[in-house]
Short mmCIF file of C-alpha atoms in Angstrom, two decimals:
data_model
loop_
_atom_site.label_atom_id
_atom_site.label_comp_id
_atom_site.label_asym_id
_atom_site.label_seq_id
_atom_site.Cartn_x
_atom_site.Cartn_y
_atom_site.Cartn_z
CA MET A 1 -46.37 -32.14 64.91
CA TYR A 2 -43.64 -32.96 61.92
CA ASP A 3 -42.33 -36.38 62.44
CA ASN A 4 -38.76 -35.81 61.91
CA LYS A 5 -37.30 -39.55 62.22
CA THR A 6 -37.06 -39.82 58.50
CA ILE A 7 -34.03 -37.10 58.14
CA GLY A 8 -31.96 -38.10 61.37
CA LYS A 9 -33.46 -40.34 64.03
CA ASP A 10 -34.14 -37.78 66.19
CA LYS A 11 -30.67 -35.64 65.77
CA ILE A 12 -32.84 -32.65 64.80
CA SER A 13 -35.84 -31.27 66.73
CA SER A 14 -39.28 -31.62 65.31
CA GLU A 15 -39.68 -27.51 65.52
CA PHE A 16 -36.17 -27.20 63.35
CA ALA A 17 -37.17 -29.81 60.89
CA TYR A 18 -40.54 -28.29 60.15
CA ARG A 19 -38.51 -25.04 59.60
CA LEU A 20 -35.85 -26.38 57.20
CA ASN A 21 -38.63 -27.94 55.19
CA HIS A 22 -40.04 -24.46 54.49
CA LEU A 23 -36.92 -22.84 53.54
CA ALA A 24 -35.74 -22.04 49.85
CA PRO A 25 -33.74 -25.29 48.48
CA GLN A 26 -30.48 -23.15 48.48
CA GLN A 27 -30.95 -21.18 51.37
CA LYS A 28 -28.31 -21.57 54.16
CA VAL A 29 -28.65 -21.68 57.75
CA SER A 30 -26.13 -21.65 60.72
CA VAL A 31 -26.10 -24.67 62.84
CA ILE A 32 -24.04 -26.46 65.40
CA VAL A 33 -22.87 -29.89 64.66
CA PHE A 34 -22.42 -32.22 67.80
CA LEU A 35 -20.29 -35.16 66.30
CA LYS A 36 -20.26 -38.78 67.68
CA LEU A 37 -17.36 -39.44 69.96
CA GLU A 38 -16.21 -42.90 69.82
CA ASN A 39 -13.60 -44.97 71.42
CA LEU A 40 -13.50 -42.96 74.52
CA VAL A 41 -12.41 -44.75 77.98
CA GLN A 42 -14.44 -44.19 80.87
CA SER A 43 -12.02 -43.89 84.28
CA SER A 44 -13.53 -46.08 87.45
CA SER A 45 -12.30 -43.18 89.71
CA LEU A 46 -13.97 -40.08 90.66
CA ARG A 47 -10.97 -38.09 90.48
CA GLN A 48 -8.81 -38.36 87.39
CA SER A 49 -5.08 -37.82 87.61
CA ARG A 50 -3.77 -35.15 85.47
CA ALA A 51 -2.54 -37.53 83.16
CA GLU A 52 -5.82 -39.31 82.58
CA ARG A 53 -7.89 -35.81 82.08
CA LYS A 54 -5.24 -35.07 79.33
CA ALA A 55 -5.67 -38.43 77.68
CA ALA A 56 -9.28 -37.79 77.82
CA ILE A 57 -9.16 -34.68 76.27
CA GLU A 58 -6.72 -35.59 73.43
CA GLY A 59 -9.23 -38.94 73.01
CA MET A 60 -11.87 -36.65 72.52
CA ARG A 61 -10.14 -34.13 70.25
CA ASN A 62 -9.15 -37.29 68.20
CA SER A 63 -12.38 -38.65 67.88
CA ALA A 64 -13.83 -35.34 66.94
CA LYS A 65 -11.15 -35.26 64.11
CA GLN A 66 -12.13 -38.32 62.87
CA ALA A 67 -15.84 -37.61 62.92
CA LEU A 68 -15.69 -34.00 61.14
CA SER A 69 -13.35 -35.75 58.39
CA TYR A 70 -16.37 -38.43 57.71
CA ILE A 71 -18.68 -35.43 57.32
CA ARG A 72 -16.48 -32.95 55.32
CA GLU A 73 -17.83 -34.58 51.93
CA ILE A 74 -21.62 -33.61 52.96
CA ILE A 75 -20.71 -30.03 53.99
CA GLN A 76 -18.38 -29.65 50.54
CA ASN A 77 -21.22 -31.05 48.38
CA PHE A 78 -24.25 -29.05 49.87
CA GLY A 79 -22.09 -25.85 49.79
CA GLY A 80 -21.54 -25.63 53.14
CA ILE A 81 -18.67 -23.96 55.23
CA GLN A 82 -17.12 -24.62 58.27
CA LEU A 83 -17.03 -21.73 60.75
CA ALA A 84 -14.65 -23.12 62.60
CA GLU A 85 -11.18 -25.07 61.52
CA ASN A 86 -11.79 -27.67 64.43
CA PRO A 87 -14.31 -29.19 66.98
CA ASP A 88 -14.51 -27.47 70.30
CA ALA A 89 -13.77 -29.45 73.58
CA LEU A 90 -17.16 -30.91 73.30
CA GLY A 91 -17.33 -32.34 70.19
CA SER A 92 -19.28 -29.64 68.11
CA ILE A 93 -18.63 -27.47 65.24
CA PRO A 94 -20.49 -24.28 63.63
CA ILE A 95 -21.44 -24.91 60.10
CA GLU A 96 -23.27 -22.75 57.47
CA ILE A 97 -24.90 -24.96 54.99
CA SER A 98 -28.53 -25.45 53.04
CA ALA A 99 -31.44 -27.33 54.75
CA ASP A 100 -30.84 -30.43 52.33
CA GLY A 101 -27.40 -30.39 53.74
CA ILE A 102 -28.78 -30.50 57.34
CA LYS A 103 -30.64 -33.22 56.45
CA ALA A 104 -27.70 -35.10 54.94
CA LEU A 105 -25.65 -34.57 58.34
CA ALA A 106 -28.15 -35.51 61.03
CA ALA A 107 -28.36 -39.22 58.39
CA SER A 108 -24.54 -39.22 59.11
CA ASP A 109 -23.47 -41.90 61.51
CA ALA A 110 -20.79 -39.41 62.51
CA VAL A 111 -23.32 -37.04 63.61
CA LYS A 112 -25.09 -36.94 67.06
CA ALA A 113 -26.96 -33.85 66.86
CA VAL A 114 -27.58 -31.12 64.91
CA VAL A 115 -29.16 -27.82 66.48
CA GLU A 116 -29.91 -24.05 65.19
CA GLU A 117 -27.67 -21.58 65.83
CA GLN A 118 -29.52 -19.34 68.61
CA GLU A 119 -28.92 -15.75 69.48
CA ILE A 120 -27.44 -15.55 73.22
CA ILE A 121 -29.20 -12.91 75.36
CA LEU A 122 -27.18 -11.95 78.37
CA ALA A 123 -28.83 -11.96 81.68
CA ASN A 124 -29.26 -8.57 83.41
CA THR A 125 -29.00 -9.03 86.89
CA THR A 126 -30.50 -5.60 87.93
CA ASN A 127 -33.27 -6.07 85.90
CA ARG A 128 -35.41 -9.20 86.24
CA PHE A 129 -38.07 -8.34 83.87
CA TYR A 130 -38.48 -9.72 80.42
CA ILE A 131 -38.33 -7.12 77.58
CA GLN A 132 -40.08 -8.34 74.43
CA SER A 133 -38.70 -7.68 71.05
CA ARG A 134 -41.29 -5.50 68.85
CA GLU A 135 -40.13 -7.55 65.85
CA CYS A 136 -41.80 -10.34 66.79
#
């Protein structure tokens, strides 16, 4: 199997890294980048007050915005596009970028992980059988 430790210290799955190496140099891929959130205060109580929750959310937002500011140059240098203006509540942001750009993002200390953006198929509760696409 492909050794992905050279491109991001396990921030990209080995299967995804293998597919990236077989893309054309300028071919772009849609990915979700999980930003590394720093300086978050953990509450010792199990149930947080409204003020504690609000402070925790604000801390996550600020940390994600700071991490995003670190990787914006990588996104620009590799012709990438942010598909959202700000990171979501989990500190992730969708980006369209080349394979080399993905490798550069994975090498960044501001990035926790990079995953492929995948199609979501809704579950049909009345039909429990799996239907395979003929395109596979």
